[in-house]
Amino acid sequence: MAAAKFLTYTRGGTKKLEKPFEKPVIVPREDDQDPAAHAWADARFATDIMAEHGLFFALLMPPELARDERKDALQFSRKFTQLHIRIVEAGPPEKRELKRFTTRVIEAIKPFIDYKARLGEAQRKGKLRSLVWPLFFDHTRHEAERWTRRLEQLSAGDSEFEKAEVAGFWDNIMDEHARFVAHLLDPDESELIEKAMDTSKVFQELGAGGFAGAAAALVKKPGTVVNALTTFPETSAVLSAAETILDFKTKAARDIEAGRIKSIIDPRLADHVRREALKFFDELKRAL
Ligand SMILES: [Fe+2]
Ligand SMILES: [Fe+2]
């Protein structure tokens, strides 16, 4: 890999990873518009995310309740892990290989989108009784669909991030993460549950009405973790919110790992949502 072309984000800002749960996020340098570099970094990120979705489904599918669905989830997880390793090892594609590279990843994601849609529907109707919420199936499907859209855009030679798309997609994802966290915390963690719900509200408002809505949510919820919003002008409001939820998730990941937070949040899930917040933050900086 041409390492100089890429930046590596870590929790602590140094080269050292917080073992065993932290994974780095690798992105093209800030001034790099090369679609092949972006396609490699995004495929690298997304295939690992997909592998983890499969793993999280399996964790939430007791064999007594969803034996076949669990098997399929683990199969997806293995398939994406293998693809991820191949992408990491091969490094960025040549320009002439870009189309083939993105098509391969998109084609791998498609059956997982179908699986998430089918099982989401079954869980919603009570035909499947796993411990995966319907919203978790929807959420992970929306992520899969977004990565295929992004790779299609890159395969056409366009690497630019559009602010409305980036904020629109990730505001919703951040809102849902906050609600997932709230519902996976030990019910005794009242203060954190409230913080998570307030954070969700801010991202809902940002998604619906932009800055004014978020500011209104803050007035109603002065205890929110996104206090910094009030001190920023409108253009930076989403960036500030993204940075604040990233800090919140980094702290939560560390506290979950150290057992300082009582929850049923798997440390791998905590790091997963932290990396997604980081990606949001990075994309937003490029889009502004
Ligand atoms: Fe995800
Ligand atoms: Fe997510």
Tab-separated table of C-alpha atoms and ligand atoms in Angstrom, residues 49 53 139 143 272 276, ligand 1:
chain	number	residue	atom	x	y	z
A	49	ILE	CA	-18.318	-2.907	8.664
A	53	HIS	CA	-22.876	-6.535	10.916
A	139	HIS	CA	-30.105	0.668	9.893
A	143	GLU	CA	-25.496	1.554	5.530
A	272	HIS	CA	-17.949	-0.066	15.264
A	276	GLU	CA	-18.816	5.245	11.802
B	1	FE	FE	-22.720	-0.266	10.941
